[in-house]
């Protein structure tokens, strides 16, 4: 089965939460020098919740779709969720099977969260 | 001459992997049955250690192993087989030279020259050596067509001890004029040691080390139809004599006492420990196979495919297709690195893989080059004797699918 499922392509072509936050509470940047992918995630916490979350950067369809899905999922959630989300969540959310090489693309946005 | 289409039959992988378009021979080549059979022969008939036994199968293994040395020496026209050192791969050969020779001859303020188009294996050892010995690393640039800036008088001085450069770029495909470069480098500074990374040259074209005039030349068996685990370091005998061993241990000594050790001469001085015996033995079958085709025919076939592929990509995709490296096929090996539209190389490679087309995506162990080109990554398709026009068609179809899938 293709890893370019309808869901992945939708998020790649219409990324959610793409952009910057002016005064973020938290911000982090990750890159994968192997392919030049770069992702920055910015978050605004209000009343213990992820009031706003945005990402920007460049990358392959998988890493961009993953960032879009991850931010969509986290928006509005209690801030504890930022720490709780893990690799298994990510893979389940993406709903595709990735080999050892491409899985790195999918996990790049998660890495950004871990660095917050 | 056999029709190139029929070469696929000699490679069992095409029977075992269905719908398989292999366009990544620059990374490693596929293996013909003769090479696989030779490995099986060693492991099933005379799988003894070499040099150590006086019994029959050890003698047979030793004879087969040493025969490969002679076959390699003849293949690249070395003066004697003592100039052929077996290592694990081209990378180890380059590190061996940096360690055994570079560390000894480089003093503070001396210069090492390399180029921006090198594979990391011919870049990082020199960069690190320069750090260690307080030497200066100078890097020759390329022009926008992917040719080296060969105005050597601008970089080589009396303080230059080493010039290390690739024969054929594993990304641009550029075939560097090694003979001319070596001659002019030695004219400016006769003491300069010229080290040629021929990992992408020896598999694809005729290479004559005496004609080229350099001091060292390295390559890997696995990129030329042979087994993994075998590299070659060719060096001029007088230099090899003067160099220190890279590793100490069995096979490389003639006498050991409590207070001193006498080393063997080259080549065995540099082959400490049990080598990849079966793989070295199998390697000679790869060379024999290439020789029956003829290296000029190999080169002609790859030139034909490369030109056809470039023309096809340009005519089908026009401005969406950016191809890196020389446009003149006479100066380009069978390597095509490209970027396609706005699509990320990893996505392109993944979508091509869905239909069994194997290409590489990334920086191909040449980050300084990709920085010079101003791109993060490229897609790379490369050819060898088992490729044909159908493979180009498959690539084009795959790229059309990329466009359709990603929009
Ligand atoms: C130009 C060049 N040099 C050196 C190497 C290193 O070869 P190996 O990995 O077999 O040591 C490669 C392999 O990709 C190469 O293309």
PDB file of N, CA and C in Angstrom, chain A residues 7-72:
ATOM      1  N   UNK A   7      -5.327  10.776   3.458  1.00  0.00           N
ATOM      2  CA  UNK A   7      -5.160  11.590   4.663  1.00  0.00           C
ATOM      3  C   UNK A   7      -3.814  12.325   4.654  1.00  0.00           C
ATOM      4  N   UNK A   8      -2.745  11.587   4.342  1.00  0.00           N
ATOM      5  CA  UNK A   8      -1.402  12.187   4.298  1.00  0.00           C
ATOM      6  C   UNK A   8      -1.364  13.295   3.241  1.00  0.00           C
ATOM      7  N   UNK A   9      -1.906  12.986   2.064  1.00  0.00           N
ATOM      8  CA  UNK A   9      -1.860  13.964   0.975  1.00  0.00           C
ATOM      9  C   UNK A   9      -2.672  15.215   1.308  1.00  0.00           C
ATOM     10  N   UNK A  10      -3.785  15.003   1.990  1.00  0.00           N
ATOM     11  CA  UNK A  10      -4.616  16.146   2.377  1.00  0.00           C
ATOM     12  C   UNK A  10      -3.838  17.085   3.302  1.00  0.00           C
ATOM     13  N   UNK A  11      -3.171  16.502   4.292  1.00  0.00           N
ATOM     14  CA  UNK A  11      -2.397  17.339   5.227  1.00  0.00           C
ATOM     15  C   UNK A  11      -1.176  17.958   4.562  1.00  0.00           C
ATOM     16  N   UNK A  12      -0.585  17.233   3.583  1.00  0.00           N
ATOM     17  CA  UNK A  12       0.577  17.763   2.868  1.00  0.00           C
ATOM     18  C   UNK A  12       0.159  18.948   1.998  1.00  0.00           C
ATOM     19  N   UNK A  13      -0.988  18.771   1.308  1.00  0.00           N
ATOM     20  CA  UNK A  13      -1.402  19.832   0.385  1.00  0.00           C
ATOM     21  C   UNK A  13      -2.088  21.004   1.095  1.00  0.00           C
ATOM     22  N   UNK A  14      -2.710  20.700   2.228  1.00  0.00           N
ATOM     23  CA  UNK A  14      -3.377  21.770   2.994  1.00  0.00           C
ATOM     24  C   UNK A  14      -2.939  21.703   4.442  1.00  0.00           C
ATOM     25  N   UNK A  15      -1.695  22.044   4.721  1.00  0.00           N
ATOM     26  CA  UNK A  15      -1.207  21.906   6.096  1.00  0.00           C
ATOM     27  C   UNK A  15      -1.992  22.760   7.085  1.00  0.00           C
ATOM     28  N   UNK A  16      -2.400  22.161   8.203  1.00  0.00           N
ATOM     29  CA  UNK A  16      -3.097  22.901   9.256  1.00  0.00           C
ATOM     30  C   UNK A  16      -2.049  23.564  10.158  1.00  0.00           C
ATOM     31  N   UNK A  17      -2.410  24.672  10.717  1.00  0.00           N
ATOM     32  CA  UNK A  17      -1.556  25.352  11.700  1.00  0.00           C
ATOM     33  C   UNK A  17      -0.167  25.691  11.163  1.00  0.00           C
ATOM     34  N   UNK A  18      -0.089  26.007   9.889  1.00  0.00           N
ATOM     35  CA  UNK A  18       1.199  26.390   9.326  1.00  0.00           C
ATOM     36  C   UNK A  18       1.387  27.886   9.532  1.00  0.00           C
ATOM     37  N   UNK A  19       2.485  28.270  10.150  1.00  0.00           N
ATOM     38  CA  UNK A  19       2.721  29.696  10.353  1.00  0.00           C
ATOM     39  C   UNK A  19       3.483  29.956  11.638  1.00  0.00           C
ATOM     40  N   UNK A  20       3.460  31.213  12.075  1.00  0.00           N
ATOM     41  CA  UNK A  20       4.213  31.566  13.275  1.00  0.00           C
ATOM     42  C   UNK A  20       3.292  32.144  14.348  1.00  0.00           C
ATOM     43  N   UNK A  21       3.756  32.082  15.590  1.00  0.00           N
ATOM     44  CA  UNK A  21       3.044  32.710  16.705  1.00  0.00           C
ATOM     45  C   UNK A  21       3.922  33.849  17.188  1.00  0.00           C
ATOM     46  N   UNK A  22       3.336  35.010  17.408  1.00  0.00           N
ATOM     47  CA  UNK A  22       4.157  36.177  17.725  1.00  0.00           C
ATOM     48  C   UNK A  22       4.863  36.051  19.083  1.00  0.00           C
ATOM     49  N   UNK A  23       4.122  35.779  20.119  1.00  0.00           N
ATOM     50  CA  UNK A  23       4.774  35.646  21.423  1.00  0.00           C
ATOM     51  C   UNK A  23       4.556  34.259  22.021  1.00  0.00           C
ATOM     52  N   UNK A  24       5.258  33.258  21.497  1.00  0.00           N
ATOM     53  CA  UNK A  24       4.969  31.902  21.956  1.00  0.00           C
ATOM     54  C   UNK A  24       5.462  31.658  23.376  1.00  0.00           C
ATOM     55  N   UNK A  25       4.792  30.765  24.079  1.00  0.00           N
ATOM     56  CA  UNK A  25       5.266  30.348  25.398  1.00  0.00           C
ATOM     57  C   UNK A  25       6.457  29.401  25.227  1.00  0.00           C
ATOM     58  N   UNK A  26       6.351  28.546  24.217  1.00  0.00           N
ATOM     59  CA  UNK A  26       7.395  27.555  23.970  1.00  0.00           C
ATOM     60  C   UNK A  26       7.702  27.517  22.476  1.00  0.00           C
ATOM     61  N   UNK A  27       8.955  27.228  22.176  1.00  0.00           N
ATOM     62  CA  UNK A  27       9.332  27.162  20.764  1.00  0.00           C
ATOM     63  C   UNK A  27      10.500  26.199  20.613  1.00  0.00           C
ATOM     64  N   UNK A  28      10.522  25.429  19.545  1.00  0.00           N
ATOM     65  CA  UNK A  28      11.714  24.598  19.313  1.00  0.00           C
ATOM     66  C   UNK A  28      11.912  24.339  17.830  1.00  0.00           C
ATOM     67  N   UNK A  29      13.132  23.983  17.495  1.00  0.00           N
ATOM     68  CA  UNK A  29      13.527  23.814  16.106  1.00  0.00           C
ATOM     69  C   UNK A  29      14.300  22.507  15.972  1.00  0.00           C
ATOM     70  N   UNK A  30      13.951  21.711  14.969  1.00  0.00           N
ATOM     71  CA  UNK A  30      14.737  20.500  14.690  1.00  0.00           C
ATOM     72  C   UNK A  30      15.029  20.422  13.200  1.00  0.00           C
ATOM     73  N   UNK A  31      16.109  19.722  12.873  1.00  0.00           N
ATOM     74  CA  UNK A  31      16.426  19.531  11.461  1.00  0.00           C
ATOM     75  C   UNK A  31      17.010  18.145  11.266  1.00  0.00           C
ATOM     76  N   UNK A  32      16.893  17.670  10.050  1.00  0.00           N
ATOM     77  CA  UNK A  32      17.524  16.410   9.680  1.00  0.00           C
ATOM     78  C   UNK A  32      18.489  16.706   8.537  1.00  0.00           C
ATOM     79  N   UNK A  33      19.773  16.823   8.864  1.00  0.00           N
ATOM     80  CA  UNK A  33      20.741  17.238   7.844  1.00  0.00           C
ATOM     81  C   UNK A  33      20.822  16.258   6.668  1.00  0.00           C
ATOM     82  N   UNK A  34      20.387  15.046   6.895  1.00  0.00           N
ATOM     83  CA  UNK A  34      20.429  14.026   5.848  1.00  0.00           C
ATOM     84  C   UNK A  34      19.601  14.428   4.637  1.00  0.00           C
ATOM     85  N   UNK A  35      18.472  15.093   4.878  1.00  0.00           N
ATOM     86  CA  UNK A  35      17.629  15.469   3.743  1.00  0.00           C
ATOM     87  C   UNK A  35      17.282  16.949   3.792  1.00  0.00           C
ATOM     88  N   UNK A  36      17.810  17.654   4.781  1.00  0.00           N
ATOM     89  CA  UNK A  36      17.595  19.091   4.846  1.00  0.00           C
ATOM     90  C   UNK A  36      16.248  19.503   5.415  1.00  0.00           C
ATOM     91  N   UNK A  37      15.482  18.553   5.952  1.00  0.00           N
ATOM     92  CA  UNK A  37      14.190  18.913   6.524  1.00  0.00           C
ATOM     93  C   UNK A  37      14.382  19.760   7.784  1.00  0.00           C
ATOM     94  N   UNK A  38      13.526  20.766   7.919  1.00  0.00           N
ATOM     95  CA  UNK A  38      13.598  21.656   9.086  1.00  0.00           C
ATOM     96  C   UNK A  38      12.186  21.950   9.564  1.00  0.00           C
ATOM     97  N   UNK A  39      11.969  21.824  10.840  1.00  0.00           N
ATOM     98  CA  UNK A  39      10.647  22.137  11.386  1.00  0.00           C
ATOM     99  C   UNK A  39      10.778  22.945  12.672  1.00  0.00           C
ATOM    100  N   UNK A  40       9.965  24.017  12.743  1.00  0.00           N
ATOM    101  CA  UNK A  40       9.915  24.802  13.962  1.00  0.00           C
ATOM    102  C   UNK A  40       8.492  24.715  14.508  1.00  0.00           C
ATOM    103  N   UNK A  41       8.393  24.423  15.777  1.00  0.00           N
ATOM    104  CA  UNK A  41       7.067  24.350  16.399  1.00  0.00           C
ATOM    105  C   UNK A  41       6.981  25.434  17.470  1.00  0.00           C
ATOM    106  N   UNK A  42       5.880  26.184  17.461  1.00  0.00           N
ATOM    107  CA  UNK A  42       5.681  27.229  18.471  1.00  0.00           C
ATOM    108  C   UNK A  42       4.326  27.023  19.142  1.00  0.00           C
ATOM    109  N   UNK A  43       4.292  27.250  20.450  1.00  0.00           N
ATOM    110  CA  UNK A  43       3.071  26.969  21.216  1.00  0.00           C
ATOM    111  C   UNK A  43       2.759  28.118  22.164  1.00  0.00           C
ATOM    112  N   UNK A  44       1.465  28.404  22.290  1.00  0.00           N
ATOM    113  CA  UNK A  44       1.047  29.365  23.295  1.00  0.00           C
ATOM    114  C   UNK A  44       0.177  28.629  24.301  1.00  0.00           C
ATOM    115  N   UNK A  45       0.593  28.666  25.567  1.00  0.00           N
ATOM    116  CA  UNK A  45      -0.158  28.002  26.629  1.00  0.00           C
ATOM    117  C   UNK A  45      -1.015  29.050  27.352  1.00  0.00           C
ATOM    118  N   UNK A  46      -2.287  28.740  27.500  1.00  0.00           N
ATOM    119  CA  UNK A  46      -3.163  29.628  28.282  1.00  0.00           C
ATOM    120  C   UNK A  46      -4.039  28.770  29.166  1.00  0.00           C
ATOM    121  N   UNK A  47      -4.095  29.106  30.434  1.00  0.00           N
ATOM    122  CA  UNK A  47      -4.896  28.356  31.414  1.00  0.00           C
ATOM    123  C   UNK A  47      -4.617  26.862  31.340  1.00  0.00           C
ATOM    124  N   UNK A  48      -3.327  26.526  31.246  1.00  0.00           N
ATOM    125  CA  UNK A  48      -2.940  25.107  31.243  1.00  0.00           C
ATOM    126  C   UNK A  48      -3.288  24.353  29.977  1.00  0.00           C
ATOM    127  N   UNK A  49      -3.697  25.077  28.951  1.00  0.00           N
ATOM    128  CA  UNK A  49      -4.057  24.405  27.697  1.00  0.00           C
ATOM    129  C   UNK A  49      -3.213  24.903  26.528  1.00  0.00           C
ATOM    130  N   UNK A  50      -3.130  24.058  25.511  1.00  0.00           N
ATOM    131  CA  UNK A  50      -2.457  24.457  24.279  1.00  0.00           C
ATOM    132  C   UNK A  50      -3.433  25.357  23.517  1.00  0.00           C
ATOM    133  N   UNK A  51      -3.331  26.664  23.781  1.00  0.00           N
ATOM    134  CA  UNK A  51      -4.277  27.590  23.169  1.00  0.00           C
ATOM    135  C   UNK A  51      -4.000  27.736  21.685  1.00  0.00           C
ATOM    136  N   UNK A  52      -2.728  27.734  21.373  1.00  0.00           N
ATOM    137  CA  UNK A  52      -2.352  27.887  19.972  1.00  0.00           C
ATOM    138  C   UNK A  52      -1.104  27.065  19.699  1.00  0.00           C
ATOM    139  N   UNK A  53      -1.033  26.443  18.544  1.00  0.00           N
ATOM    140  CA  UNK A  53       0.177  25.697  18.168  1.00  0.00           C
ATOM    141  C   UNK A  53       0.366  25.856  16.664  1.00  0.00           C
ATOM    142  N   UNK A  54       1.568  26.211  16.286  1.00  0.00           N
ATOM    143  CA  UNK A  54       1.844  26.398  14.864  1.00  0.00           C
ATOM    144  C   UNK A  54       3.203  25.808  14.519  1.00  0.00           C
ATOM    145  N   UNK A  55       3.333  25.421  13.245  1.00  0.00           N
ATOM    146  CA  UNK A  55       4.652  24.949  12.796  1.00  0.00           C
ATOM    147  C   UNK A  55       4.992  25.622  11.488  1.00  0.00           C
ATOM    148  N   UNK A  56       6.270  25.682  11.209  1.00  0.00           N
ATOM    149  CA  UNK A  56       6.699  26.081   9.875  1.00  0.00           C
ATOM    150  C   UNK A  56       7.999  25.360   9.551  1.00  0.00           C
ATOM    151  N   UNK A  57       8.357  25.384   8.280  1.00  0.00           N
ATOM    152  CA  UNK A  57       9.583  24.706   7.872  1.00  0.00           C
ATOM    153  C   UNK A  57       9.432  24.132   6.487  1.00  0.00           C
ATOM    154  N   UNK A  58      10.357  23.244   6.182  1.00  0.00           N
ATOM    155  CA  UNK A  58      10.286  22.605   4.866  1.00  0.00           C
ATOM    156  C   UNK A  58      10.647  21.147   5.035  1.00  0.00           C
ATOM    157  N   UNK A  59      10.163  20.358   4.131  1.00  0.00           N
ATOM    158  CA  UNK A  59      10.444  18.947   4.254  1.00  0.00           C
ATOM    159  C   UNK A  59       9.667  18.145   3.248  1.00  0.00           C
ATOM    160  N   UNK A  60       9.727  16.839   3.419  1.00  0.00           N
ATOM    161  CA  UNK A  60       9.024  15.956   2.509  1.00  0.00           C
ATOM    162  C   UNK A  60       7.552  15.895   2.912  1.00  0.00           C
ATOM    163  N   UNK A  61       6.753  15.252   2.080  1.00  0.00           N
ATOM    164  CA  UNK A  61       5.316  15.154   2.331  1.00  0.00           C
ATOM    165  C   UNK A  61       5.039  14.492   3.675  1.00  0.00           C
ATOM    166  N   UNK A  62       5.836  13.496   4.018  1.00  0.00           N
ATOM    167  CA  UNK A  62       5.586  12.751   5.256  1.00  0.00           C
ATOM    168  C   UNK A  62       5.853  13.624   6.486  1.00  0.00           C
ATOM    169  N   UNK A  63       6.977  14.334   6.495  1.00  0.00           N
ATOM    170  CA  UNK A  63       7.277  15.134   7.682  1.00  0.00           C
ATOM    171  C   UNK A  63       6.312  16.316   7.817  1.00  0.00           C
ATOM    172  N   UNK A  64       5.924  16.899   6.682  1.00  0.00           N
ATOM    173  CA  UNK A  64       4.985  18.031   6.754  1.00  0.00           C
ATOM    174  C   UNK A  64       3.587  17.578   7.168  1.00  0.00           C
ATOM    175  N   UNK A  65       3.154  16.462   6.616  1.00  0.00           N
ATOM    176  CA  UNK A  65       1.833  15.941   6.995  1.00  0.00           C
ATOM    177  C   UNK A  65       1.830  15.558   8.472  1.00  0.00           C
ATOM    178  N   UNK A  66       2.932  14.976   8.924  1.00  0.00           N
ATOM    179  CA  UNK A  66       3.023  14.571  10.334  1.00  0.00           C
ATOM    180  C   UNK A  66       2.927  15.793  11.245  1.00  0.00           C
ATOM    181  N   UNK A  67       3.605  16.873  10.860  1.00  0.00           N
ATOM    182  CA  UNK A  67       3.567  18.095  11.665  1.00  0.00           C
ATOM    183  C   UNK A  67       2.152  18.673  11.686  1.00  0.00           C
ATOM    184  N   UNK A  68       1.528  18.651  10.544  1.00  0.00           N
ATOM    185  CA  UNK A  68       0.170  19.181  10.449  1.00  0.00           C
ATOM    186  C   UNK A  68      -0.793  18.372  11.328  1.00  0.00           C
ATOM    187  N   UNK A  69      -0.694  17.061  11.253  1.00  0.00           N
ATOM    188  CA  UNK A  69      -1.593  16.210  12.037  1.00  0.00           C
ATOM    189  C   UNK A  69      -1.330  16.336  13.532  1.00  0.00           C
ATOM    190  N   UNK A  70      -0.061  16.413  13.863  1.00  0.00           N
ATOM    191  CA  UNK A  70       0.308  16.512  15.276  1.00  0.00           C
ATOM    192  C   UNK A  70      -0.213  17.816  15.888  1.00  0.00           C
ATOM    193  N   UNK A  71      -0.043  18.916  15.167  1.00  0.00           N
ATOM    194  CA  UNK A  71      -0.501  20.194  15.723  1.00  0.00           C
ATOM    195  C   UNK A  71      -2.023  20.228  15.803  1.00  0.00           C
ATOM    196  N   UNK A  72      -2.665  19.637  14.817  1.00  0.00           N
ATOM    197  CA  UNK A  72      -4.133  19.590  14.830  1.00  0.00           C
ATOM    198  C   UNK A  72      -4.634  18.824  16.055  1.00  0.00           C
TER     199      UNK A  72
END
